[in-house]
Amino acid sequence: MIALLFALLTVVMGLSYFKMTMAANTLFFITLALSVYWLKFHATSQLTIQL
């Protein structure tokens, strides 16, 4: 999941470089929403240790 978030942010930087600001902003906010979801999921999940 974290690799997907980094890949999406890389695409956002590429779109910004090529002056596609509307697409970059849209993808950035989608990535931001996914990041918050991912953080909430991992912050609230129980830690399980399997021995």
PQR file of N, CA, C, O and H, with PARSE charges and radii, in Angstrom:
ATOM      1  N   MET A   1       0.832  -1.198   0.000 -0.4000 1.5000
ATOM      2  CA  MET A   1       0.000   0.000   0.000 -0.0000 2.0000
ATOM      3  C   MET A   1       0.872   1.256   0.000  0.5500 1.7000
ATOM      4  O   MET A   1       0.602   2.218  -0.719 -0.5500 1.4000
ATOM      5  N   ILE A   2       1.912   1.224   0.814 -0.4000 1.5000
ATOM      6  CA  ILE A   2       2.781   2.403   0.884 -0.0000 2.0000
ATOM      7  C   ILE A   2       3.507   2.611  -0.447  0.5500 1.7000
ATOM      8  O   ILE A   2       3.767   3.748  -0.842 -0.5500 1.4000
ATOM      9  H   ILE A   2       2.131   0.443   1.397  0.4000 1.0000
ATOM     10  N   ALA A   3       3.830   1.524  -1.133 -0.4000 1.5000
ATOM     11  CA  ALA A   3       4.470   1.656  -2.448 -0.0000 2.0000
ATOM     12  C   ALA A   3       3.508   2.290  -3.455  0.5500 1.7000
ATOM     13  O   ALA A   3       3.919   3.082  -4.302 -0.5500 1.4000
ATOM     14  H   ALA A   3       3.619   0.601  -0.812  0.4000 1.0000
ATOM     15  N   LEU A   4       2.227   1.936  -3.354 -0.4000 1.5000
ATOM     16  CA  LEU A   4       1.224   2.548  -4.227 -0.0000 2.0000
ATOM     17  C   LEU A   4       1.102   4.035  -3.948  0.5500 1.7000
ATOM     18  O   LEU A   4       0.988   4.831  -4.880 -0.5500 1.4000
ATOM     19  H   LEU A   4       1.892   1.293  -2.665  0.4000 1.0000
ATOM     20  N   LEU A   5       1.124   4.422  -2.681 -0.4000 1.5000
ATOM     21  CA  LEU A   5       1.027   5.841  -2.331 -0.0000 2.0000
ATOM     22  C   LEU A   5       2.231   6.615  -2.862  0.5500 1.7000
ATOM     23  O   LEU A   5       2.075   7.719  -3.384 -0.5500 1.4000
ATOM     24  H   LEU A   5       1.216   3.776  -1.924  0.4000 1.0000
ATOM     25  N   PHE A   6       3.422   6.049  -2.734 -0.4000 1.5000
ATOM     26  CA  PHE A   6       4.616   6.713  -3.267 -0.0000 2.0000
ATOM     27  C   PHE A   6       4.562   6.802  -4.789  0.5500 1.7000
ATOM     28  O   PHE A   6       4.977   7.808  -5.366 -0.5500 1.4000
ATOM     29  H   PHE A   6       3.549   5.153  -2.309  0.4000 1.0000
ATOM     30  N   ALA A   7       4.057   5.763  -5.440 -0.4000 1.5000
ATOM     31  CA  ALA A   7       3.930   5.790  -6.896 -0.0000 2.0000
ATOM     32  C   ALA A   7       2.933   6.863  -7.331  0.5500 1.7000
ATOM     33  O   ALA A   7       3.180   7.588  -8.294 -0.5500 1.4000
ATOM     34  H   ALA A   7       3.721   4.946  -4.972  0.4000 1.0000
ATOM     35  N   LEU A   8       1.811   6.965  -6.624 -0.4000 1.5000
ATOM     36  CA  LEU A   8       0.826   7.996  -6.959 -0.0000 2.0000
ATOM     37  C   LEU A   8       1.397   9.391  -6.758  0.5500 1.7000
ATOM     38  O   LEU A   8       1.145  10.283  -7.569 -0.5500 1.4000
ATOM     39  H   LEU A   8       1.610   6.375  -5.842  0.4000 1.0000
ATOM     40  N   LEU A   9       2.157   9.591  -5.698 -0.4000 1.5000
ATOM     41  CA  LEU A   9       2.764  10.904  -5.482 -0.0000 2.0000
ATOM     42  C   LEU A   9       3.821  11.218  -6.541  0.5500 1.7000
ATOM     43  O   LEU A   9       4.007  12.378  -6.908 -0.5500 1.4000
ATOM     44  H   LEU A   9       2.361   8.867  -5.040  0.4000 1.0000
ATOM     45  N   THR A  10       4.509  10.195  -7.030 -0.4000 1.5000
ATOM     46  CA  THR A  10       5.466  10.389  -8.117 -0.0000 2.0000
ATOM     47  C   THR A  10       4.745  10.818  -9.393  0.5500 1.7000
ATOM     48  O   THR A  10       5.219  11.690 -10.120 -0.5500 1.4000
ATOM     49  H   THR A  10       4.358   9.252  -6.733  0.4000 1.0000
ATOM     50  N   VAL A  11       3.590  10.195  -9.659 -0.4000 1.5000
ATOM     51  CA  VAL A  11       2.792  10.587 -10.820 -0.0000 2.0000
ATOM     52  C   VAL A  11       2.298  12.023 -10.664  0.5500 1.7000
ATOM     53  O   VAL A  11       2.275  12.781 -11.633 -0.5500 1.4000
ATOM     54  H   VAL A  11       3.204   9.486  -9.068  0.4000 1.0000
ATOM     55  N   VAL A  12       1.904  12.396  -9.446 -0.4000 1.5000
ATOM     56  CA  VAL A  12       1.465  13.774  -9.185 -0.0000 2.0000
ATOM     57  C   VAL A  12       2.591  14.760  -9.490  0.5500 1.7000
ATOM     58  O   VAL A  12       2.359  15.798 -10.110 -0.5500 1.4000
ATOM     59  H   VAL A  12       1.923  11.780  -8.659  0.4000 1.0000
ATOM     60  N   MET A  13       3.805  14.438  -9.057 -0.4000 1.5000
ATOM     61  CA  MET A  13       4.939  15.331  -9.342 -0.0000 2.0000
ATOM     62  C   MET A  13       5.202  15.420 -10.840  0.5500 1.7000
ATOM     63  O   MET A  13       5.535  16.491 -11.348 -0.5500 1.4000
ATOM     64  H   MET A  13       3.993  13.594  -8.554  0.4000 1.0000
ATOM     65  N   GLY A  14       5.055  14.301 -11.552 -0.4000 1.5000
ATOM     66  CA  GLY A  14       5.240  14.314 -13.001 -0.0000 2.0000
ATOM     67  C   GLY A  14       4.182  15.156 -13.699  0.5500 1.7000
ATOM     68  O   GLY A  14       4.491  15.909 -14.623 -0.5500 1.4000
ATOM     69  H   GLY A  14       4.784  13.432 -11.140  0.4000 1.0000
ATOM     70  N   LEU A  15       2.946  15.030 -13.259 -0.4000 1.5000
ATOM     71  CA  LEU A  15       1.884  15.834 -13.849 -0.0000 2.0000
ATOM     72  C   LEU A  15       2.105  17.319 -13.579  0.5500 1.7000
ATOM     73  O   LEU A  15       1.857  18.157 -14.446 -0.5500 1.4000
ATOM     74  H   LEU A  15       2.695  14.419 -12.508  0.4000 1.0000
ATOM     75  N   SER A  16       2.565  17.637 -12.394 -0.4000 1.5000
ATOM     76  CA  SER A  16       2.853  19.045 -12.081 -0.0000 2.0000
ATOM     77  C   SER A  16       3.992  19.569 -12.933  0.5500 1.7000
ATOM     78  O   SER A  16       3.965  20.720 -13.370 -0.5500 1.4000
ATOM     79  H   SER A  16       2.767  16.956 -11.689  0.4000 1.0000
ATOM     80  N   TYR A  17       4.984  18.740 -13.171 -0.4000 1.5000
ATOM     81  CA  TYR A  17       6.121  19.154 -13.990 -0.0000 2.0000
ATOM     82  C   TYR A  17       5.681  19.489 -15.416  0.5500 1.7000
ATOM     83  O   TYR A  17       6.191  20.427 -16.029 -0.5500 1.4000
ATOM     84  H   TYR A  17       5.006  17.806 -12.816  0.4000 1.0000
ATOM     85  N   PHE A  18       4.729  18.709 -15.933 -0.4000 1.5000
ATOM     86  CA  PHE A  18       4.244  18.929 -17.292 -0.0000 2.0000
ATOM     87  C   PHE A  18       3.051  19.882 -17.344  0.5500 1.7000
ATOM     88  O   PHE A  18       2.324  19.919 -18.336 -0.5500 1.4000
ATOM     89  H   PHE A  18       4.315  17.948 -15.434  0.4000 1.0000
ATOM     90  N   LYS A  19       2.851  20.653 -16.272 -0.4000 1.5000
ATOM     91  CA  LYS A  19       1.844  21.722 -16.203 -0.0000 2.0000
ATOM     92  C   LYS A  19       0.414  21.215 -16.345  0.5500 1.7000
ATOM     93  O   LYS A  19      -0.449  21.932 -16.850 -0.5500 1.4000
ATOM     94  H   LYS A  19       3.442  20.623 -15.466  0.4000 1.0000
ATOM     95  N   MET A  20       0.155  19.985 -15.903 -0.4000 1.5000
ATOM     96  CA  MET A  20      -1.209  19.447 -15.879 -0.0000 2.0000
ATOM     97  C   MET A  20      -1.732  19.587 -14.454  0.5500 1.7000
ATOM     98  O   MET A  20      -1.908  18.598 -13.743 -0.5500 1.4000
ATOM     99  H   MET A  20       0.857  19.402 -15.493  0.4000 1.0000
ATOM    100  N   THR A  21      -1.976  20.829 -14.050 -0.4000 1.5000
ATOM    101  CA  THR A  21      -2.259  21.095 -12.647 -0.0000 2.0000
ATOM    102  C   THR A  21      -3.608  20.557 -12.193  0.5500 1.7000
ATOM    103  O   THR A  21      -3.737  20.128 -11.047 -0.5500 1.4000
ATOM    104  H   THR A  21      -1.833  21.633 -14.628  0.4000 1.0000
ATOM    105  N   MET A  22      -4.610  20.569 -13.054 -0.4000 1.5000
ATOM    106  CA  MET A  22      -5.927  20.063 -12.644 -0.0000 2.0000
ATOM    107  C   MET A  22      -5.865  18.571 -12.348  0.5500 1.7000
ATOM    108  O   MET A  22      -6.391  18.112 -11.334 -0.5500 1.4000
ATOM    109  H   MET A  22      -4.505  20.919 -13.986  0.4000 1.0000
ATOM    110  N   ALA A  23      -5.228  17.823 -13.224 -0.4000 1.5000
ATOM    111  CA  ALA A  23      -5.084  16.386 -13.009 -0.0000 2.0000
ATOM    112  C   ALA A  23      -4.189  16.108 -11.797  0.5500 1.7000
ATOM    113  O   ALA A  23      -4.454  15.185 -11.026 -0.5500 1.4000
ATOM    114  H   ALA A  23      -4.800  18.196 -14.048  0.4000 1.0000
ATOM    115  N   ALA A  24      -3.143  16.897 -11.634 -0.4000 1.5000
ATOM    116  CA  ALA A  24      -2.238  16.710 -10.502 -0.0000 2.0000
ATOM    117  C   ALA A  24      -2.947  16.982  -9.180  0.5500 1.7000
ATOM    118  O   ALA A  24      -2.767  16.242  -8.212 -0.5500 1.4000
ATOM    119  H   ALA A  24      -2.928  17.647 -12.260  0.4000 1.0000
ATOM    120  N   ASN A  25      -3.753  18.041  -9.136 -0.4000 1.5000
ATOM    121  CA  ASN A  25      -4.484  18.357  -7.912 -0.0000 2.0000
ATOM    122  C   ASN A  25      -5.502  17.274  -7.580  0.5500 1.7000
ATOM    123  O   ASN A  25      -5.638  16.882  -6.421 -0.5500 1.4000
ATOM    124  H   ASN A  25      -3.899  18.642  -9.922  0.4000 1.0000
ATOM    125  N   THR A  26      -6.209  16.797  -8.579 -0.4000 1.5000
ATOM    126  CA  THR A  26      -7.204  15.746  -8.366 -0.0000 2.0000
ATOM    127  C   THR A  26      -6.547  14.479  -7.835  0.5500 1.7000
ATOM    128  O   THR A  26      -7.010  13.894  -6.856 -0.5500 1.4000
ATOM    129  H   THR A  26      -6.098  17.116  -9.520  0.4000 1.0000
ATOM    130  N   LEU A  27      -5.468  14.058  -8.485 -0.4000 1.5000
ATOM    131  CA  LEU A  27      -4.769  12.848  -8.051 -0.0000 2.0000
ATOM    132  C   LEU A  27      -4.129  13.045  -6.678  0.5500 1.7000
ATOM    133  O   LEU A  27      -4.063  12.102  -5.890 -0.5500 1.4000
ATOM    134  H   LEU A  27      -5.091  14.533  -9.281  0.4000 1.0000
ATOM    135  N   PHE A  28      -3.663  14.245  -6.385 -0.4000 1.5000
ATOM    136  CA  PHE A  28      -3.083  14.518  -5.074 -0.0000 2.0000
ATOM    137  C   PHE A  28      -4.121  14.346  -3.974  0.5500 1.7000
ATOM    138  O   PHE A  28      -3.831  13.737  -2.943 -0.5500 1.4000
ATOM    139  H   PHE A  28      -3.717  15.011  -7.025  0.4000 1.0000
ATOM    140  N   PHE A  29      -5.324  14.872  -4.177 -0.4000 1.5000
ATOM    141  CA  PHE A  29      -6.356  14.751  -3.152 -0.0000 2.0000
ATOM    142  C   PHE A  29      -6.854  13.316  -3.009  0.5500 1.7000
ATOM    143  O   PHE A  29      -7.224  12.893  -1.914 -0.5500 1.4000
ATOM    144  H   PHE A  29      -5.559  15.366  -5.013  0.4000 1.0000
ATOM    145  N   ILE A  30      -6.864  12.571  -4.107 -0.4000 1.5000
ATOM    146  CA  ILE A  30      -7.193  11.145  -4.018 -0.0000 2.0000
ATOM    147  C   ILE A  30      -6.122  10.418  -3.217  0.5500 1.7000
ATOM    148  O   ILE A  30      -6.440   9.589  -2.365 -0.5500 1.4000
ATOM    149  H   ILE A  30      -6.564  12.915  -4.997  0.4000 1.0000
ATOM    150  N   THR A  31      -4.861  10.721  -3.482 -0.4000 1.5000
ATOM    151  CA  THR A  31      -3.761  10.112  -2.743 -0.0000 2.0000
ATOM    152  C   THR A  31      -3.805  10.510  -1.273  0.5500 1.7000
ATOM    153  O   THR A  31      -3.527   9.691  -0.398 -0.5500 1.4000
ATOM    154  H   THR A  31      -4.602  11.395  -4.174  0.4000 1.0000
ATOM    155  N   LEU A  32      -4.145  11.740  -1.005 -0.4000 1.5000
ATOM    156  CA  LEU A  32      -4.271  12.199   0.373 -0.0000 2.0000
ATOM    157  C   LEU A  32      -5.369  11.428   1.104  0.5500 1.7000
ATOM    158  O   LEU A  32      -5.186  11.031   2.255 -0.5500 1.4000
ATOM    159  H   LEU A  32      -4.371  12.406  -1.717  0.4000 1.0000
ATOM    160  N   ALA A  33      -6.491  11.217   0.453 -0.4000 1.5000
ATOM    161  CA  ALA A  33      -7.585  10.453   1.059 -0.0000 2.0000
ATOM    162  C   ALA A  33      -7.162   9.008   1.315  0.5500 1.7000
ATOM    163  O   ALA A  33      -7.474   8.452   2.368 -0.5500 1.4000
ATOM    164  H   ALA A  33      -6.640  11.539  -0.482  0.4000 1.0000
ATOM    165  N   LEU A  34      -6.458   8.398   0.365 -0.4000 1.5000
ATOM    166  CA  LEU A  34      -5.959   7.040   0.567 -0.0000 2.0000
ATOM    167  C   LEU A  34      -4.951   6.981   1.706  0.5500 1.7000
ATOM    168  O   LEU A  34      -4.919   6.002   2.453 -0.5500 1.4000
ATOM    169  H   LEU A  34      -6.205   8.850  -0.490  0.4000 1.0000
ATOM    170  N   SER A  35      -4.136   8.006   1.847 -0.4000 1.5000
ATOM    171  CA  SER A  35      -3.149   8.053   2.922 -0.0000 2.0000
ATOM    172  C   SER A  35      -3.824   8.122   4.287  0.5500 1.7000
ATOM    173  O   SER A  35      -3.402   7.454   5.231 -0.5500 1.4000
ATOM    174  H   SER A  35      -4.162   8.800   1.241  0.4000 1.0000
ATOM    175  N   VAL A  36      -4.869   8.930   4.387 -0.4000 1.5000
ATOM    176  CA  VAL A  36      -5.599   9.034   5.655 -0.0000 2.0000
ATOM    177  C   VAL A  36      -6.280   7.712   5.983  0.5500 1.7000
ATOM    178  O   VAL A  36      -6.267   7.280   7.135 -0.5500 1.4000
ATOM    179  H   VAL A  36      -5.212   9.473   3.621  0.4000 1.0000
ATOM    180  N   TYR A  37      -6.878   7.061   4.976 -0.4000 1.5000
ATOM    181  CA  TYR A  37      -7.493   5.754   5.181 -0.0000 2.0000
ATOM    182  C   TYR A  37      -6.450   4.740   5.648  0.5500 1.7000
ATOM    183  O   TYR A  37      -6.692   3.988   6.591 -0.5500 1.4000
ATOM    184  H   TYR A  37      -6.889   7.412   4.040  0.4000 1.0000
ATOM    185  N   TRP A  38      -5.295   4.721   4.991 -0.4000 1.5000
ATOM    186  CA  TRP A  38      -4.246   3.774   5.343 -0.0000 2.0000
ATOM    187  C   TRP A  38      -3.740   4.024   6.764  0.5500 1.7000
ATOM    188  O   TRP A  38      -3.520   3.079   7.521 -0.5500 1.4000
ATOM    189  H   TRP A  38      -5.099   5.332   4.224  0.4000 1.0000
ATOM    190  N   LEU A  39      -3.558   5.283   7.122 -0.4000 1.5000
ATOM    191  CA  LEU A  39      -3.111   5.615   8.474 -0.0000 2.0000
ATOM    192  C   LEU A  39      -4.149   5.207   9.506  0.5500 1.7000
ATOM    193  O   LEU A  39      -3.798   4.641  10.541 -0.5500 1.4000
ATOM    194  H   LEU A  39      -3.737   6.051   6.507  0.4000 1.0000
ATOM    195  N   LYS A  40      -5.413   5.483   9.246 -0.4000 1.5000
ATOM    196  CA  LYS A  40      -6.488   5.129  10.177 -0.0000 2.0000
ATOM    197  C   LYS A  40      -6.575   3.621  10.337  0.5500 1.7000
ATOM    198  O   LYS A  40      -6.768   3.130  11.449 -0.5500 1.4000
ATOM    199  H   LYS A  40      -5.699   5.944   8.405  0.4000 1.0000
ATOM    200  N   PHE A  41      -6.436   2.880   9.248 -0.4000 1.5000
ATOM    201  CA  PHE A  41      -6.503   1.424   9.308 -0.0000 2.0000
ATOM    202  C   PHE A  41      -5.370   0.864  10.163  0.5500 1.7000
ATOM    203  O   PHE A  41      -5.602  -0.012  10.995 -0.5500 1.4000
ATOM    204  H   PHE A  41      -6.279   3.279   8.345  0.4000 1.0000
ATOM    205  N   HIS A  42      -4.156   1.357   9.968 -0.4000 1.5000
ATOM    206  CA  HIS A  42      -3.018   0.829  10.704 -0.0000 2.0000
ATOM    207  C   HIS A  42      -2.941   1.376  12.120  0.5500 1.7000
ATOM    208  O   HIS A  42      -2.395   0.714  13.002 -0.5500 1.4000
ATOM    209  H   HIS A  42      -3.968   2.069   9.292  0.4000 1.0000
ATOM    210  N   ALA A  43      -3.470   2.555  12.355 -0.4000 1.5000
ATOM    211  CA  ALA A  43      -3.437   3.117  13.703 -0.0000 2.0000
ATOM    212  C   ALA A  43      -4.462   2.443  14.604  0.5500 1.7000
ATOM    213  O   ALA A  43      -4.289   2.417  15.822 -0.5500 1.4000
ATOM    214  H   ALA A  43      -3.913   3.093  11.638  0.4000 1.0000
ATOM    215  N   THR A  44      -5.531   1.896  14.021 -0.4000 1.5000
ATOM    216  CA  THR A  44      -6.581   1.301  14.840 -0.0000 2.0000
ATOM    217  C   THR A  44      -6.564  -0.219  14.830  0.5500 1.7000
ATOM    218  O   THR A  44      -7.311  -0.838  15.589 -0.5500 1.4000
ATOM    219  H   THR A  44      -5.671   1.917  13.031  0.4000 1.0000
ATOM    220  N   SER A  45      -5.742  -0.838  14.000 -0.4000 1.5000
ATOM    221  CA  SER A  45      -5.711  -2.307  13.974 -0.0000 2.0000
ATOM    222  C   SER A  45      -4.864  -2.811  15.138  0.5500 1.7000
ATOM    223  O   SER A  45      -3.895  -2.179  15.559 -0.5500 1.4000
ATOM    224  H   SER A  45      -5.136  -0.335  13.384  0.4000 1.0000
ATOM    225  N   GLN A  46      -5.271  -3.973  15.636 -0.4000 1.5000
ATOM    226  CA  GLN A  46      -4.538  -4.572  16.745 -0.0000 2.0000
ATOM    227  C   GLN A  46      -3.260  -5.215  16.235  0.5500 1.7000
ATOM    228  O   GLN A  46      -3.209  -5.768  15.136 -0.5500 1.4000
ATOM    229  H   GLN A  46      -6.058  -4.487  15.293  0.4000 1.0000
ATOM    230  N   LEU A  47      -2.235  -5.125  17.064 -0.4000 1.5000
ATOM    231  CA  LEU A  47      -0.965  -5.754  16.733 -0.0000 2.0000
ATOM    232  C   LEU A  47      -1.050  -7.217  17.119  0.5500 1.7000
ATOM    233  O   LEU A  47      -1.312  -7.542  18.277 -0.5500 1.4000
ATOM    234  H   LEU A  47      -2.277  -4.676  17.956  0.4000 1.0000
ATOM    235  N   THR A  48      -0.830  -8.095  16.166 -0.4000 1.5000
ATOM    236  CA  THR A  48      -0.864  -9.524  16.450 -0.0000 2.0000
ATOM    237  C   THR A  48       0.528 -10.089  16.236  0.5500 1.7000
ATOM    238  O   THR A  48       1.165  -9.859  15.208 -0.5500 1.4000
ATOM    239  H   THR A  48      -0.617  -7.831  15.225  0.4000 1.0000
ATOM    240  N   ILE A  49       0.977 -10.822  17.220 -0.4000 1.5000
ATOM    241  CA  ILE A  49       2.285 -11.462  17.135 -0.0000 2.0000
ATOM    242  C   ILE A  49       2.056 -12.959  17.120  0.5500 1.7000
ATOM    243  O   ILE A  49       1.519 -13.530  18.069 -0.5500 1.4000
ATOM    244  H   ILE A  49       0.460 -11.009  18.055  0.4000 1.0000
ATOM    245  N   GLN A  50       2.463 -13.577  16.050 -0.4000 1.5000
ATOM    246  CA  GLN A  50       2.290 -15.023  15.932 -0.0000 2.0000
ATOM    247  C   GLN A  50       3.613 -15.701  16.237  0.5500 1.7000
ATOM    248  O   GLN A  50       4.620 -15.476  15.565 -0.5500 1.4000
ATOM    249  H   GLN A  50       2.900 -13.113  15.279  0.4000 1.0000
ATOM    250  N   LEU A  51       3.587 -16.524  17.251 -0.4000 1.5000
ATOM    251  CA  LEU A  51       4.814 -17.241  17.642 -0.0000 2.0000
ATOM    252  C   LEU A  51       4.797 -18.648  17.131  0.5500 1.7000
ATOM    253  O   LEU A  51       5.744 -19.400  17.362 -0.5500 1.4000
ATOM    254  H   LEU A  51       2.769 -16.706  17.797  0.4000 1.0000
TER
END
